[in-house]
PDB file of C-alpha atoms and ligand atoms in Angstrom:
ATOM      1  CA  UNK A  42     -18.588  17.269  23.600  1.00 61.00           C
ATOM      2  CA  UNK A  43     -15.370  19.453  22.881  1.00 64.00           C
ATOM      3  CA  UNK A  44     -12.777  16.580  21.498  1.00 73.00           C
ATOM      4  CA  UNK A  45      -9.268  16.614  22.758  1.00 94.00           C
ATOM      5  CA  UNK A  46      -6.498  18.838  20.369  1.00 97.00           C
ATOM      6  CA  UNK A  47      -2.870  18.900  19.846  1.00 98.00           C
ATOM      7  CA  UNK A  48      -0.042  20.241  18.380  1.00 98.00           C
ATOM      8  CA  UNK A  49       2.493  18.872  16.198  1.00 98.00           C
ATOM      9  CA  UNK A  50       5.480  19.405  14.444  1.00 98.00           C
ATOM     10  CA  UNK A  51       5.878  17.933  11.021  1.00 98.00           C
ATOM     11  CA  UNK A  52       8.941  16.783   8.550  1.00 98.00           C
ATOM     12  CA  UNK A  53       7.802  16.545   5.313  1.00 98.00           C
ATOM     13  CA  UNK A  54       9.384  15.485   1.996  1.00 98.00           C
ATOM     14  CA  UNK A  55       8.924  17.472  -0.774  1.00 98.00           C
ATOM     15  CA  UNK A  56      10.278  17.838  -3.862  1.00 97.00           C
ATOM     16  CA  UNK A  57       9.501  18.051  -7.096  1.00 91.00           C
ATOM     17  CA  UNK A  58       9.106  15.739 -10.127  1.00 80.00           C
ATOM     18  CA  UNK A  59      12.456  16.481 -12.247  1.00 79.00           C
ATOM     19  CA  UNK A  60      14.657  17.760  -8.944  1.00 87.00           C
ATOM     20  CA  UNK A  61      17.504  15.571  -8.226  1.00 87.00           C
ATOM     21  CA  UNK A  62      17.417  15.992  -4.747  1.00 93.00           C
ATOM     22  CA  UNK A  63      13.977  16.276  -2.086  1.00 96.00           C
ATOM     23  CA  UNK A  64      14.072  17.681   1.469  1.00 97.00           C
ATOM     24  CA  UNK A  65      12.695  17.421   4.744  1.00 98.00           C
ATOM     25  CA  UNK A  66      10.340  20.613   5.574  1.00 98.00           C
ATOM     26  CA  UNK A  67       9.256  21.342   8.788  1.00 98.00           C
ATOM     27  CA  UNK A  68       5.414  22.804   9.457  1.00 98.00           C
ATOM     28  CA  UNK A  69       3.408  23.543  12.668  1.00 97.00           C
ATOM     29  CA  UNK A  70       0.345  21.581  12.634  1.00 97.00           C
ATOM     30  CA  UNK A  71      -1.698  23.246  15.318  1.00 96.00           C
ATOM     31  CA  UNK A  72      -5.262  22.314  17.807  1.00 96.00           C
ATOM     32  CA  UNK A  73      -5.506  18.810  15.316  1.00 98.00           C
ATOM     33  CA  UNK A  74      -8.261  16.950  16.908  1.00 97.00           C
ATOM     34  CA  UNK A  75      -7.673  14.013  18.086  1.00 97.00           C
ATOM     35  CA  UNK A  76     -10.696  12.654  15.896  1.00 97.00           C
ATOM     36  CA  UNK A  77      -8.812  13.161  12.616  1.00 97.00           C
ATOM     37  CA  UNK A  78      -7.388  10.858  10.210  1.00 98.00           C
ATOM     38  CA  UNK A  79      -3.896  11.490   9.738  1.00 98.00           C
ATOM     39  CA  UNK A  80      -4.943  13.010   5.856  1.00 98.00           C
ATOM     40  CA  UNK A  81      -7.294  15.090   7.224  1.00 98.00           C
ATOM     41  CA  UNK A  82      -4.322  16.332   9.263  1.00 98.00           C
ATOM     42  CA  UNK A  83      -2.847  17.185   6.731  1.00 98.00           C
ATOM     43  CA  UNK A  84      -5.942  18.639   4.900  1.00 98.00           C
ATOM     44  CA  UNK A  85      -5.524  21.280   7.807  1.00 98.00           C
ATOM     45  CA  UNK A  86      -1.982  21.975   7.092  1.00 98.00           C
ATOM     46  CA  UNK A  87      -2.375  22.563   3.615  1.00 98.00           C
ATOM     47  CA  UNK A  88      -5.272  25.107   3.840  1.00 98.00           C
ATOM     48  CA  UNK A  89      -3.220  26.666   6.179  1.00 97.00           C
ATOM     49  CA  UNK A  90      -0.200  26.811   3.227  1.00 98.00           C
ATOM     50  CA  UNK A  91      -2.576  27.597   0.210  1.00 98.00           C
ATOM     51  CA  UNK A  92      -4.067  30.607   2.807  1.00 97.00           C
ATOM     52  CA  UNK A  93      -0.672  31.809   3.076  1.00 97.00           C
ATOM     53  CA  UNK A  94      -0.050  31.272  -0.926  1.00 97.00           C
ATOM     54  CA  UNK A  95       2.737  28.111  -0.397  1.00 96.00           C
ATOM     55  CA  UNK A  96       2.099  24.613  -2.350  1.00 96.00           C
ATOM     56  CA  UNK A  97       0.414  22.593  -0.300  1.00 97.00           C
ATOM     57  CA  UNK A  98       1.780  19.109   0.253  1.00 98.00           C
ATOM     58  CA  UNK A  99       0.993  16.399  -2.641  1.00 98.00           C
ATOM     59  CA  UNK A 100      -0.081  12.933  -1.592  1.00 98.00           C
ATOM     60  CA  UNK A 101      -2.696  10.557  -2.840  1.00 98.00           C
ATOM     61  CA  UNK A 102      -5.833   9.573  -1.513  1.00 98.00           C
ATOM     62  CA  UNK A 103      -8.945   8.482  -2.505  1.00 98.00           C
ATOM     63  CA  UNK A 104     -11.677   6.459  -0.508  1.00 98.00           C
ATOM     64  CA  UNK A 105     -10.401   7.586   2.539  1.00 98.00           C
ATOM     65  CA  UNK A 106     -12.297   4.113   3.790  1.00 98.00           C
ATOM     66  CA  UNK A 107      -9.238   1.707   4.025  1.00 98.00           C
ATOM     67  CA  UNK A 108     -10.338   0.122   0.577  1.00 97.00           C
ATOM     68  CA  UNK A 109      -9.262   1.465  -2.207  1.00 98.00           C
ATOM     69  CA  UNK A 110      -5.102   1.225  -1.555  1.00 98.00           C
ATOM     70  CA  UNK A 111      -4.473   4.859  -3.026  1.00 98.00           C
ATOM     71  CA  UNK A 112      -3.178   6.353   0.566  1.00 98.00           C
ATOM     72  CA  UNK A 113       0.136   5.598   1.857  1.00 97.00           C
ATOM     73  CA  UNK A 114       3.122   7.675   2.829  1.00 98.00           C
ATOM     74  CA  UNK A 115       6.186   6.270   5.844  1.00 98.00           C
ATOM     75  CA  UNK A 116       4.974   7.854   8.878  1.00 98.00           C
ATOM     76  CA  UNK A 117       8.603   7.696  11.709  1.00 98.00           C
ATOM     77  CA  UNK A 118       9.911   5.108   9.406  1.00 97.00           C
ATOM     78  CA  UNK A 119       6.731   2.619   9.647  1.00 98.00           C
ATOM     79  CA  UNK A 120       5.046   2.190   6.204  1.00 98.00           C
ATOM     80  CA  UNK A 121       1.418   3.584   7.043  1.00 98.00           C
ATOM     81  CA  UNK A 122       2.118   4.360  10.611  1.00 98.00           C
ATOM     82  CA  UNK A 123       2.565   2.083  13.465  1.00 97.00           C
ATOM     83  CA  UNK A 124      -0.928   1.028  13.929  1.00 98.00           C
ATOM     84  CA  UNK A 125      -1.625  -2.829  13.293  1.00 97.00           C
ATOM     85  CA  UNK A 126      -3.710  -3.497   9.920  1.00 98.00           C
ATOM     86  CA  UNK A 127      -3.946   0.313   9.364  1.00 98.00           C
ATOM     87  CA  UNK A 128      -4.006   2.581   6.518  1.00 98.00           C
ATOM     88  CA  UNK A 129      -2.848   5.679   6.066  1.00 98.00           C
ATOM     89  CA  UNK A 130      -6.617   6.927   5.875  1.00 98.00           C
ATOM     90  CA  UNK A 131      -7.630   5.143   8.820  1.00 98.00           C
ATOM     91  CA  UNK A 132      -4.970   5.971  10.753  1.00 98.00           C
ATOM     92  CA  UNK A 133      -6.186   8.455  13.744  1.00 97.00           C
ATOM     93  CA  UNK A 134      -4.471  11.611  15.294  1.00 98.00           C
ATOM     94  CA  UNK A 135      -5.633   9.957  18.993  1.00 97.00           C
ATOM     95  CA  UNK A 136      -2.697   7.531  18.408  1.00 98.00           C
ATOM     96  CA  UNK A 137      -0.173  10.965  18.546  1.00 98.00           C
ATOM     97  CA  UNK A 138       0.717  12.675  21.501  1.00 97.00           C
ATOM     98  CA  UNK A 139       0.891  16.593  22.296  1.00 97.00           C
ATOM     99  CA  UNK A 140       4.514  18.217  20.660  1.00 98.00           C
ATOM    100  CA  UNK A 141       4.628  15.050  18.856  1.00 98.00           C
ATOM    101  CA  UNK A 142       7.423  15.123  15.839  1.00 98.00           C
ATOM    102  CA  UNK A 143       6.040  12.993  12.605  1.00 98.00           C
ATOM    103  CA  UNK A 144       8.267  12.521   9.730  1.00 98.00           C
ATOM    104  CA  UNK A 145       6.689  11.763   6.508  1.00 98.00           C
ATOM    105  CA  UNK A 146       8.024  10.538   3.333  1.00 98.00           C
ATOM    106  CA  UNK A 147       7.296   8.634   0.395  1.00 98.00           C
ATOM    107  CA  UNK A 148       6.902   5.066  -0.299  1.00 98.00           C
ATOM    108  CA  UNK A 149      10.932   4.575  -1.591  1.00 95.00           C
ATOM    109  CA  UNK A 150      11.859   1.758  -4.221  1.00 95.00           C
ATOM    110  CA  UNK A 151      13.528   1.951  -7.985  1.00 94.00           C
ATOM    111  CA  UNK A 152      10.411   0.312  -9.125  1.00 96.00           C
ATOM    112  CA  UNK A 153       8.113   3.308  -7.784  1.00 97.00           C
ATOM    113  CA  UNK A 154       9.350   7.071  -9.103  1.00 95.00           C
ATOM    114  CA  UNK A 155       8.582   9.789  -7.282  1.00 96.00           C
ATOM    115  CA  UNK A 156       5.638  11.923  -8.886  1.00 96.00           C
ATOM    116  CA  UNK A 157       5.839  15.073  -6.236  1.00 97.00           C
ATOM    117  CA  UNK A 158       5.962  15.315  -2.991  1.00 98.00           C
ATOM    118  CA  UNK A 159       4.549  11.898  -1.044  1.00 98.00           C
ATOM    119  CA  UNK A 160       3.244  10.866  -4.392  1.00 98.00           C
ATOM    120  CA  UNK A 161       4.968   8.193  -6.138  1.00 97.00           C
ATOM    121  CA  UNK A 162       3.968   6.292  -9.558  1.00 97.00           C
ATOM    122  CA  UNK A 163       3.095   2.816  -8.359  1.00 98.00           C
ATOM    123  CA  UNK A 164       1.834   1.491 -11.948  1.00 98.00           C
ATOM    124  CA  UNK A 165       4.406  -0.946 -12.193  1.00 98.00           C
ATOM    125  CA  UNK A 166       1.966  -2.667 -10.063  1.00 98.00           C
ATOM    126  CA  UNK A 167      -0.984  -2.499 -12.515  1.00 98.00           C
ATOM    127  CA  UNK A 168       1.421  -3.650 -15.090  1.00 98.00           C
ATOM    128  CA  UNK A 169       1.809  -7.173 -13.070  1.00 98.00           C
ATOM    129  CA  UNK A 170      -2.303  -7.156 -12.956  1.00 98.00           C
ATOM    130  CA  UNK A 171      -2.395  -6.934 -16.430  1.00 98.00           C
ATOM    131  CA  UNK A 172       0.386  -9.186 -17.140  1.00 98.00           C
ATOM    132  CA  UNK A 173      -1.730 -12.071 -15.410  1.00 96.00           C
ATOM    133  CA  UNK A 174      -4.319 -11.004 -12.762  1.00 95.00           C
ATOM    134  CA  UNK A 175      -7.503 -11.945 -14.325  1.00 93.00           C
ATOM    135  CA  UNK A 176      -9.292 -15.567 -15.850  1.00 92.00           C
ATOM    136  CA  UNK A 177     -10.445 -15.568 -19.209  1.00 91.00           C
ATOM    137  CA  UNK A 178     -12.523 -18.733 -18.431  1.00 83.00           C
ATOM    138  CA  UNK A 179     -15.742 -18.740 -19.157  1.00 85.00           C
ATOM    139  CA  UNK A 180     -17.529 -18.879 -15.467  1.00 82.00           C
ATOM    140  CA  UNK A 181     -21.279 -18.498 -16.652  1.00 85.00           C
ATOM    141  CA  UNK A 182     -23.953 -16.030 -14.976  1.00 87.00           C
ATOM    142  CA  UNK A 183     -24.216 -15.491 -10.950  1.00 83.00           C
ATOM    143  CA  UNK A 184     -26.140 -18.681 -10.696  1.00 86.00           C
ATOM    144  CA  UNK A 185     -23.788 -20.819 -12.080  1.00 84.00           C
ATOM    145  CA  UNK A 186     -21.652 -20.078  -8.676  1.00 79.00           C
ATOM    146  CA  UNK A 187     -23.653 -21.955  -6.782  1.00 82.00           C
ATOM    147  CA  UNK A 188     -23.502 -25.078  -9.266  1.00 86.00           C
ATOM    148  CA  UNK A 189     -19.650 -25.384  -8.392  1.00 86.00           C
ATOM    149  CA  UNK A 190     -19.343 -26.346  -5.037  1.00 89.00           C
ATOM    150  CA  UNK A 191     -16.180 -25.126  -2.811  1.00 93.00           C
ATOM    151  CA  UNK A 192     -15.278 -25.476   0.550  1.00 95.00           C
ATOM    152  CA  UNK A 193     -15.215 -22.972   3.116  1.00 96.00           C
ATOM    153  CA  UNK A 194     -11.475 -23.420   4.081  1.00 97.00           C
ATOM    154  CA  UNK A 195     -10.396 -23.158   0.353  1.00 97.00           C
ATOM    155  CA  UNK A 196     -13.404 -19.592   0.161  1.00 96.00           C
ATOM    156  CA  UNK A 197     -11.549 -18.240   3.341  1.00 97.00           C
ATOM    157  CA  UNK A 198      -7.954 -18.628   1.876  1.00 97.00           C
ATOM    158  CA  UNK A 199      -9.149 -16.998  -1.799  1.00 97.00           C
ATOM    159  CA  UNK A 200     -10.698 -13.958   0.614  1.00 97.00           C
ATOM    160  CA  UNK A 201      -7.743 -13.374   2.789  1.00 97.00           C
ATOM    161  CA  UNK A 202      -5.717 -13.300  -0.025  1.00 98.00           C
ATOM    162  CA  UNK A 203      -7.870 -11.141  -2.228  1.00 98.00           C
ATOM    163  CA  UNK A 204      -8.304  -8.843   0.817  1.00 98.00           C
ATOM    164  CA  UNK A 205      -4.511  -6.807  -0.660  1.00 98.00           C
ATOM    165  CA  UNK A 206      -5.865  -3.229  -2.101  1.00 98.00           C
ATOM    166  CA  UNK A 207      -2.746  -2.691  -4.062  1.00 98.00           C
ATOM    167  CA  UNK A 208      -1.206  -0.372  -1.577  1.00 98.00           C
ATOM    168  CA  UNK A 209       2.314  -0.498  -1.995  1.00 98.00           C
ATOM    169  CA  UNK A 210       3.416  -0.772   1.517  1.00 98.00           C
ATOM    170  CA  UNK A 211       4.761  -4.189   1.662  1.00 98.00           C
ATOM    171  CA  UNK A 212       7.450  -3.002  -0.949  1.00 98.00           C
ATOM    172  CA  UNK A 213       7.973   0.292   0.948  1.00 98.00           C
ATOM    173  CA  UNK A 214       8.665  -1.513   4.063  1.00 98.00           C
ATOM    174  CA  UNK A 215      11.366  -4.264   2.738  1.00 98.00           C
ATOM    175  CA  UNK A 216      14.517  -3.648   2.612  1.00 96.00           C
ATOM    176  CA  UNK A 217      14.805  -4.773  -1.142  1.00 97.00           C
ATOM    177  CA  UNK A 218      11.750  -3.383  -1.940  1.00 97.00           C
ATOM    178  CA  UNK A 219      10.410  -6.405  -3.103  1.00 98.00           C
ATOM    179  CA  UNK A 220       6.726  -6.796  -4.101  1.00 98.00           C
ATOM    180  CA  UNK A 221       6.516 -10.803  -3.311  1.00 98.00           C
ATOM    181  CA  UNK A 222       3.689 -10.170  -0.947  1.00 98.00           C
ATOM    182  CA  UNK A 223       1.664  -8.146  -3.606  1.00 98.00           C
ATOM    183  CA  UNK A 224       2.423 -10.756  -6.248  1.00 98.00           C
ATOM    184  CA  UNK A 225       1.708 -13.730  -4.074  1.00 98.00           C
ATOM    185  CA  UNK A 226      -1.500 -12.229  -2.649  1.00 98.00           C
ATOM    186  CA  UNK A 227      -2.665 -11.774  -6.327  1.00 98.00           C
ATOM    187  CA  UNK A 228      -1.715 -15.133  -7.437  1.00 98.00           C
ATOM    188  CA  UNK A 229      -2.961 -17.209  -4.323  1.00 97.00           C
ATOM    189  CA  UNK A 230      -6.140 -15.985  -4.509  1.00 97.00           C
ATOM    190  CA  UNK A 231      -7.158 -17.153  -7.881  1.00 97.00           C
ATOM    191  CA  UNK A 232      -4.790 -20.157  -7.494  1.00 97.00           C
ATOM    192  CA  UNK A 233      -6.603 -21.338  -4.754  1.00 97.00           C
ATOM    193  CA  UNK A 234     -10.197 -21.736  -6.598  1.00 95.00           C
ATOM    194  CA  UNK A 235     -11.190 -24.041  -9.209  1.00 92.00           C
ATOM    195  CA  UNK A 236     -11.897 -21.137 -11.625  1.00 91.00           C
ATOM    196  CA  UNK A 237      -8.090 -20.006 -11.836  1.00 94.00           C
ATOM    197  CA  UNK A 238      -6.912 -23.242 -12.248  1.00 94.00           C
ATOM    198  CA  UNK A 239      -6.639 -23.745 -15.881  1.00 93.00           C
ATOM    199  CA  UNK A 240      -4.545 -20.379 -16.539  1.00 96.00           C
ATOM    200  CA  UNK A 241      -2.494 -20.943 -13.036  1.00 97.00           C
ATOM    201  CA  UNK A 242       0.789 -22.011 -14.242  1.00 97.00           C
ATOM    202  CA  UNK A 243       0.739 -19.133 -17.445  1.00 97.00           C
ATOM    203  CA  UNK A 244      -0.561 -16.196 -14.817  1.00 97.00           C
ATOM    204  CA  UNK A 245       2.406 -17.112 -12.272  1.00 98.00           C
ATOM    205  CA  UNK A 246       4.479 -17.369 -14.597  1.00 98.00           C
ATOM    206  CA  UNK A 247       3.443 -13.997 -16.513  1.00 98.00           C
ATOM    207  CA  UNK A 248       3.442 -12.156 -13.366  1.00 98.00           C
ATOM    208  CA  UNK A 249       6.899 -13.070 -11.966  1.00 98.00           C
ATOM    209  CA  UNK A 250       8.308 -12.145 -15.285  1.00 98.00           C
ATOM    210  CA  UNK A 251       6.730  -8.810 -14.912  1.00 98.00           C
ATOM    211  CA  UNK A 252       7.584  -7.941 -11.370  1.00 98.00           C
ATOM    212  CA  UNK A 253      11.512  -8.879 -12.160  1.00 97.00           C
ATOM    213  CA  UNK A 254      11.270  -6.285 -15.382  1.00 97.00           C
ATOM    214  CA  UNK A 255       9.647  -3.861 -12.932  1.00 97.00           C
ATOM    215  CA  UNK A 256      12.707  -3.619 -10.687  1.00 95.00           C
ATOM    216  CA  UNK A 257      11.572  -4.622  -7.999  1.00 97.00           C
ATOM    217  CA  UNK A 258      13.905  -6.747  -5.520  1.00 95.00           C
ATOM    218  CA  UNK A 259      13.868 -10.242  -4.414  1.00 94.00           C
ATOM    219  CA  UNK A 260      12.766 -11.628  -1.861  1.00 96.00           C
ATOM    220  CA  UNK A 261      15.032 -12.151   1.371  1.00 96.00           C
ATOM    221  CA  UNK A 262      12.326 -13.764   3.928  1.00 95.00           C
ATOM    222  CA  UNK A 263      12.824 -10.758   6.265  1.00 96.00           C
ATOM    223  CA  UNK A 264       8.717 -10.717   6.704  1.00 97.00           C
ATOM    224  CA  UNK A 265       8.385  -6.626   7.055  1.00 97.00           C
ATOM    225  CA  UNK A 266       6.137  -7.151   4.269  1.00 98.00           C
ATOM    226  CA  UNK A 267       4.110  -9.070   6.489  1.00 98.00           C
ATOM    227  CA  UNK A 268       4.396  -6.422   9.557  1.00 97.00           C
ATOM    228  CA  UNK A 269       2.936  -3.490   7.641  1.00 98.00           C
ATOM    229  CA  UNK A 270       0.208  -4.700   5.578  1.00 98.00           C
ATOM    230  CA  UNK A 271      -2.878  -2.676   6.194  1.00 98.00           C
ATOM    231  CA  UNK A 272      -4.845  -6.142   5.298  1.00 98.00           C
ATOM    232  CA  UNK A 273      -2.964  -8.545   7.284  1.00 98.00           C
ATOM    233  CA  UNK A 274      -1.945 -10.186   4.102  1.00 98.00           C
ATOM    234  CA  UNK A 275       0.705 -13.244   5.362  1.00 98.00           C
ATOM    235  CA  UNK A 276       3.977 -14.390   4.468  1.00 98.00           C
ATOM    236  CA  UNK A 277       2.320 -17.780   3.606  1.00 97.00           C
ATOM    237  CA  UNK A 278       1.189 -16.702   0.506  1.00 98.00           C
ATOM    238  CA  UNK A 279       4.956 -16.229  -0.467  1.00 98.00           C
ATOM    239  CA  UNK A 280       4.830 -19.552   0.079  1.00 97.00           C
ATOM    240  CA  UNK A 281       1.954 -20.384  -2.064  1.00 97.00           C
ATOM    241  CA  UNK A 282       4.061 -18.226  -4.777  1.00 98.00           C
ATOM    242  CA  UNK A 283       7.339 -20.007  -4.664  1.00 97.00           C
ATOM    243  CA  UNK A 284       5.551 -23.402  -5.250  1.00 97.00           C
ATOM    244  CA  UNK A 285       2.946 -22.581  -7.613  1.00 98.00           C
ATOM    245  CA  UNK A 286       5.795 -20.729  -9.754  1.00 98.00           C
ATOM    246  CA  UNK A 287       8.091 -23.960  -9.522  1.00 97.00           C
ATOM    247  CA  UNK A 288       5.018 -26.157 -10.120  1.00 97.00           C
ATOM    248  CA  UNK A 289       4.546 -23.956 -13.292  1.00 97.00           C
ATOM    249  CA  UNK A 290       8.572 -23.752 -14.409  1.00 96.00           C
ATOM    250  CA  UNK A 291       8.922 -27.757 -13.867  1.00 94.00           C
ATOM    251  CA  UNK A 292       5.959 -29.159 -15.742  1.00 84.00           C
TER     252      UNK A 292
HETATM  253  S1  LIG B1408       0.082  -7.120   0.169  1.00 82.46           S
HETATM  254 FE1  LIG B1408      -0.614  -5.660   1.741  1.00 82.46          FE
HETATM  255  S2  LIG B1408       0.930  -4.036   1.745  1.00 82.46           S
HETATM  256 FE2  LIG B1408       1.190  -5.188  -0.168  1.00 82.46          FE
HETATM  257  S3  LIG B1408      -0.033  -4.107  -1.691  1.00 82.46           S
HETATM  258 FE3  LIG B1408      -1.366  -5.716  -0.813  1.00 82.46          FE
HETATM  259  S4  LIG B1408      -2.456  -4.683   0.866  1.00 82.46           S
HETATM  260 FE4  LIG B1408      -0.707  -3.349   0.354  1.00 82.46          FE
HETATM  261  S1  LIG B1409      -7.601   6.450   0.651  1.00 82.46           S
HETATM  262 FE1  LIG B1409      -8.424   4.502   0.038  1.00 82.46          FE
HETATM  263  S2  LIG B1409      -7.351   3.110   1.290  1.00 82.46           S
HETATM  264 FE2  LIG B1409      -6.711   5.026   2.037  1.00 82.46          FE
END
């Protein structure tokens, strides 16, 4: 079966790590099968600039799978496109029409410099991991898992929360570029079992210290976080922050 093509017109940012100032570049992305991810899209475009000896358009990717949170670029304004629960990876070229226009840019906030391109340096979000995303408890060999018994509401809630892959795009996507939903879904999770209680109130406390020296903004409850999350990570958690944070300041 012959799949379905179109054309599209592309506004890219590029610039350069070191230039003050990036711009929007227009290519022709042409007979794109609908079948595509959006980075194999632009795997097309870019043979077709290195072909023609121009720098092909930077941008990060890794798993390509929706797991590993290295994709992400503002597709029209809409951190990872407008598909619900969607990476950038797994985002597919049958959800563009024929003479479509897509901008792309960056992920934009203080906290995240731009590398090149649609690449930006989001380690300021490994630095709140290592300020206080781990236990240091002892929890014994895979057996011992069993011997501590937990219920299936409080599994689910640790899962959904642990389901955030680091992305970015909740901070891309607020308009203060604030990285609560990151923080809180990294937080809740191990908050929420017995095994990250006894370092709760120290983690929370660790990792809201870190996210302020970051740069990133505060919080304004404006729940675009929530909107473009690729893994339906919720506002709750926020929430679950605030509380475990005031638990931990009050004590
Ligand atoms: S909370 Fe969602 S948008 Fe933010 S980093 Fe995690 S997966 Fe990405
Ligand atoms: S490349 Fe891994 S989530 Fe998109």
């Amino acid at each position: 079966m012959i799949s379905k093509t179109i054309n599209l017109t592309l506004k890219v940012w590029r610039q350069s790590r070191g230039e003050k100032k990036g711009r929007l570049e227009t290519y022709h992305a042409k007979d794109i099968s609908v079948d595509m991810s959006f980075l194999e899209m632009i795997d097309v475009v870019n043979e077709d600039l290195t072909k023609n000896r121009n720098e092909p358009i930077a941008f990060d990717h890794d798993c390509r799978e929706g797991i590993c949170g290295m994709c992400g670029a503002v597709i029209n304004g809409r951190a990872h496109g407008h598909e619900k629960e969607t990476t950038l990876c797994q985002l597919h070229m049958r959800h563009f029409s024929d003479n479509d226009t897509i901008v792309i840019e960056p992920w934009r906030s203080r906290a995240f410099p731009l590398i090149k391109d649609l690449i930006v340096d989001r380690s300021a979000m490994d630095k709140i991991i290592q300020a206080g995303g781990y236990i240091s408890v002892n929890t014994g060999g895979a057996t011992d898992a069993n011997a501590l018994p937990i219920s299936r509401e409080i599994a689910e809630t640790a899962f959904n929360a642990a389901a955030c892959i680091g992305c970015g795009a909740c901070v891309a996507a607020c308009p203060n570029a604030s990285a609560m939903l990151f923080v809180s879904a990294k937080v809740s999770h191990l908050a929420v079992l017995p095994q990250g209680r006894p370092e709760a109130a120290k983690r929370v406390q660790a990792m809201v210290r870190q996210m302020d020296e970051c740069g990133f903004g505060n919080c304004s409850n404006e729940a675009e976080c929530e909107m473009e999350c690729p893994k339906g990570i919720s506002i709750v958690e926020i929430a679950r922050l605030n509380r475990e944070f005031l638990k931990a300041e009050f004590s």
